[in-house]
Coordinates of C-alpha atoms and ligand atoms in Angstrom, one line a residue:
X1 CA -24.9 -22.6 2.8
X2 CA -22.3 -22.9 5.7
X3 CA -19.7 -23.4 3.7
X4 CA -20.1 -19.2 3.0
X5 CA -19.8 -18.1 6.6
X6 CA -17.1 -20.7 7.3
X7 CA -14.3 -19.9 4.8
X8 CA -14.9 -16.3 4.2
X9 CA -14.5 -16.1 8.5
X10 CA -11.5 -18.2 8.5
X11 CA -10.1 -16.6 5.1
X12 CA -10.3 -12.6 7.2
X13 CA -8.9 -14.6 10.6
X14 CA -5.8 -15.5 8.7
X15 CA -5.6 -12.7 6.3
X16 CA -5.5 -10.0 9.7
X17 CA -2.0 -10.7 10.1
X18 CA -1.0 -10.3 6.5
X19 CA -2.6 -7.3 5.6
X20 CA 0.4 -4.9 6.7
X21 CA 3.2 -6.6 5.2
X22 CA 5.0 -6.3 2.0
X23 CA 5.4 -9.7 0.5
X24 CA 3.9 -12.9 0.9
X25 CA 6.0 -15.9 3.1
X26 CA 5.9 -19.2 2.9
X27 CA 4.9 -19.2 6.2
X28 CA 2.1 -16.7 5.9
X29 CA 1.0 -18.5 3.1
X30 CA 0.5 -21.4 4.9
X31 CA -1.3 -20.4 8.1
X32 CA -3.6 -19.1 5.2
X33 CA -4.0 -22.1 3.2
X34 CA -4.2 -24.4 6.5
X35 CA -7.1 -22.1 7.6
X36 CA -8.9 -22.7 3.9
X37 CA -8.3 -26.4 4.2
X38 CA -10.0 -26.8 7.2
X39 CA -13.2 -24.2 6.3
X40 CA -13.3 -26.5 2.8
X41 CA -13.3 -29.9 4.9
X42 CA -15.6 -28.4 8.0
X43 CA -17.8 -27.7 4.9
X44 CA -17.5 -31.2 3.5
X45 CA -15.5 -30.3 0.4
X46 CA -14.5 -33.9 -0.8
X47 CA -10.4 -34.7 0.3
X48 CA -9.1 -35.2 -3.5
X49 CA -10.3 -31.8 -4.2
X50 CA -9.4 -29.8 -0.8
X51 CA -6.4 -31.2 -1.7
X52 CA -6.5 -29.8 -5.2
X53 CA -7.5 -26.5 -4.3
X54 CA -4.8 -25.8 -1.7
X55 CA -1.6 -27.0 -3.4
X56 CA -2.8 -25.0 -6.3
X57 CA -3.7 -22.2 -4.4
X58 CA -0.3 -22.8 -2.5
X59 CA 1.6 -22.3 -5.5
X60 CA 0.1 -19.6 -7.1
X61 CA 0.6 -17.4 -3.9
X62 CA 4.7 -18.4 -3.4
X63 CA 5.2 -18.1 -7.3
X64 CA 6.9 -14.8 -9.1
X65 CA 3.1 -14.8 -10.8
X66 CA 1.3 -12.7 -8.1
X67 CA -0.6 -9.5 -8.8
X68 CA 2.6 -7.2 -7.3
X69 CA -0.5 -4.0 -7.7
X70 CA -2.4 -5.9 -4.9
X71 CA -1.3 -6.1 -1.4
X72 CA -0.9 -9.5 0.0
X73 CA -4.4 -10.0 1.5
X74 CA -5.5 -9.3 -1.4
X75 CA -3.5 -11.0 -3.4
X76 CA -4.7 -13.9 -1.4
X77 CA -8.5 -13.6 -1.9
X78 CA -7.5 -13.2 -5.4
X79 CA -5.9 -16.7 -5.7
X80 CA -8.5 -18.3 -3.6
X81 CA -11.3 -16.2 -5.7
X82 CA -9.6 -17.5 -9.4
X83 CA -9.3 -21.2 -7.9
X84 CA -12.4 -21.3 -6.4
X85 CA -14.1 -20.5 -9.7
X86 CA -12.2 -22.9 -11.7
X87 CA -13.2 -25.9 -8.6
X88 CA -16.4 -24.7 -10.0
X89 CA -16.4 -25.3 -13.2
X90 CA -14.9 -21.8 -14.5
X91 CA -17.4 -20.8 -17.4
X92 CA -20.7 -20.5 -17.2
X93 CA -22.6 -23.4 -18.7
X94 CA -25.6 -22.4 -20.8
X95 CA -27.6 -25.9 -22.0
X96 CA -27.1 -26.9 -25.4
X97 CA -30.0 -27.1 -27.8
X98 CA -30.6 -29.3 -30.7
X99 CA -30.0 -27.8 -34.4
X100 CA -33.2 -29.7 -35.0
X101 CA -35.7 -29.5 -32.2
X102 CA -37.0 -31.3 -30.1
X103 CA -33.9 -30.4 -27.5
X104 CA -34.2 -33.3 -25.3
X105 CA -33.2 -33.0 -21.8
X106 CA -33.3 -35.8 -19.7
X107 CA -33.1 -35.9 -15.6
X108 CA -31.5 -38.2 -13.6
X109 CA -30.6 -38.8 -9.3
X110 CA -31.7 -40.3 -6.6
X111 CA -34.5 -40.1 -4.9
X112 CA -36.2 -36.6 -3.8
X113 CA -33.3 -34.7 -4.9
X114 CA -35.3 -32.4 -6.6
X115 CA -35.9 -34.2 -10.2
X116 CA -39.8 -33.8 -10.5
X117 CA -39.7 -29.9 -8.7
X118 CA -37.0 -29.0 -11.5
X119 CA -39.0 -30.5 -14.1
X120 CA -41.7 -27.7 -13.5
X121 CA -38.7 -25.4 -12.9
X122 CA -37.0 -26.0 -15.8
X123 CA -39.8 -25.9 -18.0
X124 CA -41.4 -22.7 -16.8
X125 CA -37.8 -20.9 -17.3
X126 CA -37.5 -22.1 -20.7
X127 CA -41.1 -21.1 -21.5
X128 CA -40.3 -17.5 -20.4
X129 CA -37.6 -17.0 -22.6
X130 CA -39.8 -18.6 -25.9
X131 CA -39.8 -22.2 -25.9
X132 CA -42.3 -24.8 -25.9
X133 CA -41.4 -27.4 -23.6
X134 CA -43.4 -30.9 -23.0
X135 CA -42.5 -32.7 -20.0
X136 CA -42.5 -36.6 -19.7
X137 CA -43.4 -38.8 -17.3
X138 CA -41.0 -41.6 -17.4
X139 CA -40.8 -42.0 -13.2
X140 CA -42.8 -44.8 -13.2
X141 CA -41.6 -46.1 -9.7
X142 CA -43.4 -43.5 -7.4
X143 CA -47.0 -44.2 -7.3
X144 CA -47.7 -41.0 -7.3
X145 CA -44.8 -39.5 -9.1
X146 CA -46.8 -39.2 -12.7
X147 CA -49.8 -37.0 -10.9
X148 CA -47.4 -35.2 -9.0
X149 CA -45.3 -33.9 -12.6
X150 CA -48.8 -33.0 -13.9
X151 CA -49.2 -30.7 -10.9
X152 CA -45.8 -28.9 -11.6
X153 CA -46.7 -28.9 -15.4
X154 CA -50.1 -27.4 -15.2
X155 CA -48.3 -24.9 -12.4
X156 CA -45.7 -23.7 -15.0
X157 CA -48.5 -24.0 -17.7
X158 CA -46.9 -26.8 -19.9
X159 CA -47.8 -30.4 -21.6
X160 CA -47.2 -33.4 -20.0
X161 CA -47.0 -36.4 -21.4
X162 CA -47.9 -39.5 -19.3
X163 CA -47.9 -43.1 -19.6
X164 CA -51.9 -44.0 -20.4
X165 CA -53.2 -47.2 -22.8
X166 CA -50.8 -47.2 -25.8
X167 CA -47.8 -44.6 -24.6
X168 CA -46.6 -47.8 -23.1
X169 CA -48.2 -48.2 -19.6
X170 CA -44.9 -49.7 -16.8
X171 CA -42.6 -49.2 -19.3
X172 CA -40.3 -45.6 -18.7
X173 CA -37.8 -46.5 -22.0
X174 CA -41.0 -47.2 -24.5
X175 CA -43.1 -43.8 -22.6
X176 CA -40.3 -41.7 -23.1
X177 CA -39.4 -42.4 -26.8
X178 CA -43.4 -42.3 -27.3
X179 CA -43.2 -39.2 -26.0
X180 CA -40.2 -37.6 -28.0
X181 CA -42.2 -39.2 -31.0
X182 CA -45.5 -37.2 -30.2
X183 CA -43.0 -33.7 -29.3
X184 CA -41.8 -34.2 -32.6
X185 CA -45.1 -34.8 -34.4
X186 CA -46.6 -31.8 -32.6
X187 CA -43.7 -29.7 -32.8
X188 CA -42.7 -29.2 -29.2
X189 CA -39.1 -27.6 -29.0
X190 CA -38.0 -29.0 -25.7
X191 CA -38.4 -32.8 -24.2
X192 CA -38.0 -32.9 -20.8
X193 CA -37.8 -36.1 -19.1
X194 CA -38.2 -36.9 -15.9
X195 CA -37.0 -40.5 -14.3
X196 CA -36.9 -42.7 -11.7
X197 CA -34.6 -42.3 -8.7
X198 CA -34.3 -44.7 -5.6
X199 CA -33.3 -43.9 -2.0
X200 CA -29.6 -45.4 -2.8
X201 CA -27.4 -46.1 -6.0
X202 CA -28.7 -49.5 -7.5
X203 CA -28.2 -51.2 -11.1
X204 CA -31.2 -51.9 -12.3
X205 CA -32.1 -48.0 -12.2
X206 CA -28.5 -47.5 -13.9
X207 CA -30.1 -49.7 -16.2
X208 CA -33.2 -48.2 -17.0
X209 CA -31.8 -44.8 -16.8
X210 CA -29.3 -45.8 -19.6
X211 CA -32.0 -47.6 -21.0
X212 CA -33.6 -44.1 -21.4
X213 CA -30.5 -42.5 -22.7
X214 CA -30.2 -44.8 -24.9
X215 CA -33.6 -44.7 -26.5
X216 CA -33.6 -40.9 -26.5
X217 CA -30.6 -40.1 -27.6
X218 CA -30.7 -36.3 -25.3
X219 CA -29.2 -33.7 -25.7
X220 CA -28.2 -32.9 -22.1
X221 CA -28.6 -35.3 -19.3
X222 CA -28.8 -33.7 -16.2
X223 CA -27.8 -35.0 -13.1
X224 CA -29.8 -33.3 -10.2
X225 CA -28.3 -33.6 -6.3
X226 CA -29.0 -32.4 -3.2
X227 CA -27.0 -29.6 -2.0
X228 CA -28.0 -31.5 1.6
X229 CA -26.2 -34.9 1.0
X230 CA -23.1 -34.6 2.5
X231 CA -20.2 -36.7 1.7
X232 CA -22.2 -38.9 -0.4
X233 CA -22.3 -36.5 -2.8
X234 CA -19.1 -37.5 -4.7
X235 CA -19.8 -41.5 -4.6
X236 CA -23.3 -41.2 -6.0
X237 CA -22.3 -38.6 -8.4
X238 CA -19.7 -41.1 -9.8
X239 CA -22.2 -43.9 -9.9
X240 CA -24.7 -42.1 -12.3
X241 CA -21.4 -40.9 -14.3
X242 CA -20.3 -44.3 -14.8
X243 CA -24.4 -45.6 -15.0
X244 CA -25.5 -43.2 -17.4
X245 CA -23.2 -40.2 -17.7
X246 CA -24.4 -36.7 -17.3
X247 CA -23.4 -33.7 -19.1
X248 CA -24.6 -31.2 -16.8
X249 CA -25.1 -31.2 -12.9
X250 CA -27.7 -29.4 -11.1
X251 CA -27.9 -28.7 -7.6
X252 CA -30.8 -28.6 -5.5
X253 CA -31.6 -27.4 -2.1
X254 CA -28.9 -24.4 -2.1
X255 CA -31.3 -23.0 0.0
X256 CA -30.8 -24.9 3.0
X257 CA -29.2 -25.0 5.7
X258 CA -26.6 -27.7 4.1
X259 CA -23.0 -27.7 4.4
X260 CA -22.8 -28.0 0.4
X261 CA -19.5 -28.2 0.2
X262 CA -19.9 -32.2 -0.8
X263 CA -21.8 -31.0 -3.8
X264 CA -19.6 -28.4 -4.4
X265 CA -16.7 -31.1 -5.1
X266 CA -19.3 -33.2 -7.4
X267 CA -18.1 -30.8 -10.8
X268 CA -14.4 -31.4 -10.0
X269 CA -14.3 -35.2 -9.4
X270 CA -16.5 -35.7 -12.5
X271 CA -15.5 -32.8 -14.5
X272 CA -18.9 -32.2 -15.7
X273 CA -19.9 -28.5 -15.0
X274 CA -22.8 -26.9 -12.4
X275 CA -25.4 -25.8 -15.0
X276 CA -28.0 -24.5 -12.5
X277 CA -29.3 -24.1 -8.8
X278 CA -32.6 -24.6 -6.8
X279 CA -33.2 -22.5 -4.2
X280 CA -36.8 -23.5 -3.2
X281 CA -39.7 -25.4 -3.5
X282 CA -41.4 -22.8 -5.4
X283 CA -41.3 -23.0 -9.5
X284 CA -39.1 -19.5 -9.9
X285 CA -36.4 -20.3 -6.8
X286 CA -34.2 -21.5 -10.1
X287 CA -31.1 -20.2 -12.0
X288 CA -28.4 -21.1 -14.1
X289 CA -25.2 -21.3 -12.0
X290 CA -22.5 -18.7 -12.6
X291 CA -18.6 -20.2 -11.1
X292 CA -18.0 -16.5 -10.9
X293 CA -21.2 -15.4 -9.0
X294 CA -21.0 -18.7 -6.4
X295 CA -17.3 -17.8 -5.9
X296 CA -17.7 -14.3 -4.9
X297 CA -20.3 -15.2 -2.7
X298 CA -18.7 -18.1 -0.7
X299 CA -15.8 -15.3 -0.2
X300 CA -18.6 -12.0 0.7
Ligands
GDP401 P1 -37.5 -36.3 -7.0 O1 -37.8 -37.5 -6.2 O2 -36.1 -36.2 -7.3 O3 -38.4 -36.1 -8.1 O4 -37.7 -35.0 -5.9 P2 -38.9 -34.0 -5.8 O5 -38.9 -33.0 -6.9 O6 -40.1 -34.7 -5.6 O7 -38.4 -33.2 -4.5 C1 -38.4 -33.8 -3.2 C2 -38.7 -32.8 -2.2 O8 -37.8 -31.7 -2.1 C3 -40.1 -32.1 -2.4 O9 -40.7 -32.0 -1.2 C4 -39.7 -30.8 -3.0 O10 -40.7 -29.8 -2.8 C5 -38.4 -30.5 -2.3 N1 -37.5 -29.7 -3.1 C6 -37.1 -29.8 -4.4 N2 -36.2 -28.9 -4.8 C7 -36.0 -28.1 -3.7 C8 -35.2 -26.9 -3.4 O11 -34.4 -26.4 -4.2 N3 -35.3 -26.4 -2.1 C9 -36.1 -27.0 -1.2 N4 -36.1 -26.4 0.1 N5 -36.9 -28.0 -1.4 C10 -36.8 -28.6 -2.6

């Protein structure tokens, strides 16, 4: 993402001059944090949190706190390092599972931000490390979204259930609770269900996601965006918290040539943390997302 070449370039531009000297200014720290704000916003990082980030950053480098074993470059990259994890969601993440299985993990976003792809992604990765996933076919909207899940289910070698006579044909909320029904009768440990999206925000798929939640009762909702979306990001990311509420975000397309900054402000304004990446269209260009490992790699 741009968002890597951008601030780490602007971040050594502004730290040149302070690399010599003793003991941070105000005034060297804010060429610095003026350089950051306008890397974060270049990169679309949403205002509230560019904001966020720099006061914070701002006072952690003029406070008595500072790292005195460091020099002040490095004191800097430090700060911006720490902060930049914590804009990420500081921990790692891991998906919860259900004390009694199935775990049921239900998918939600717009349109062709990657919910079908990580279906098959998710469900291969979780079949690797031991568990027997079933994926569901509750994106009834796409003509041909049901045949193209069971291509990305037989690719990462998984069931999927789909709507037929009697798993409630046009109906998503009555083919997904049929299908956490039949995972429990044949003793899959992992529901994955994958729903509708549109090209913009709209109620009645608020509704029907909900509807969904509701009637599934999952144990993670995930809410999957494209890396790509610019400033967008933070508005449709608060639509499908207030629609159906997610507990995880996932973000797709990191391996474009996006300015992801946008999505990068979606775990701050929602407070919901990054649980994984996509990096491809392939079925392995998946992994959980580490704050830690993002950060250091924005600041390479
Ligand atoms: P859905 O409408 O949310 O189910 O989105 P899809 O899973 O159908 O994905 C939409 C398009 O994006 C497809 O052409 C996918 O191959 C592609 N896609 C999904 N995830 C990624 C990713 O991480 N990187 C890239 N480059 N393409 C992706």
């Amino acid at each position: 993402m741009a968002i890597f070449g951008s601030l780490s370039d602007r971040l050594t531009e502004s730290l040149k001059n302070l690399r010599t000297k003793g003991k941070l200014s105000a005034s060297d720290v804010d060429g610095t944090v003026r350089e950051i704000r306008r890397a974060l916003l270049e990169a679309d990082v949403s205002l509230d949190v560019v904001k966020k980030f720099t006061a914070a950053v701002r006072e952690r480098a003029l406070s008595d706190d500072v790292n005195r074993a460091l020099n002040p470059a490095q004191q800097v990259v430090q700060i911006v390092n720490e902060e930049l994890i914590e804009i990420l969601g500081g921990q790692q993440r891991r998906l919860e599972f259900a004390k009694t299985p199935p775990t049921i993990i239900m998918l939600a976003g717009l349109q062709g931000a990657g919910k079908t792809t990580l279906a098959g992604k998710l469900a291969k990765w979780l079949r690797k490390d031991g568990h027997t996933p079933m994926l569901v076919a509750a994106d009834l909207q796409r003509p041909n979204a049901v045949t193209q899940l069971q291509v990305v289910g037989e690719q990462a070698g998984v069931t999927v259930f789909a709507p037929e006579p009697g798993n409630g044909v046009g109906d998503p909320v009555k083919v997904a609770k049929n299908a956490v029904d039949e995972a429990r009768r044949r003793q899959f440990d992992t529901v994955i269900i994958d729903t509708a999206g549109r090209l913009g925000v709209d109620a009645e798929l608020m509704k029907q996601a909900a509807d969904i939640r509701k009637a599934t009762n999952p144990d993670e909702v995930l809410f999957v965006i494209d890396a790509m979306i610019g400033q967008d990001a933070v508005a449709t990311a608060k639509a499908f918290q207030d629609g159906v509420d997610f507990t995880g975000v996932v973000l797709s397309k990191l391996d474009g040539d996006a300015r992801g900054g946008a999505a990068l402000s979606v775990a701050s304004v929602t407070g919901r943390p990054i649980m994984f990446a996509s990096t491809g269209e392939g079925l392995d260009d998946f992994e959980p997302f580490h704050p830690d490992r993002m950060a250091s790699r924005i600041l390479d």
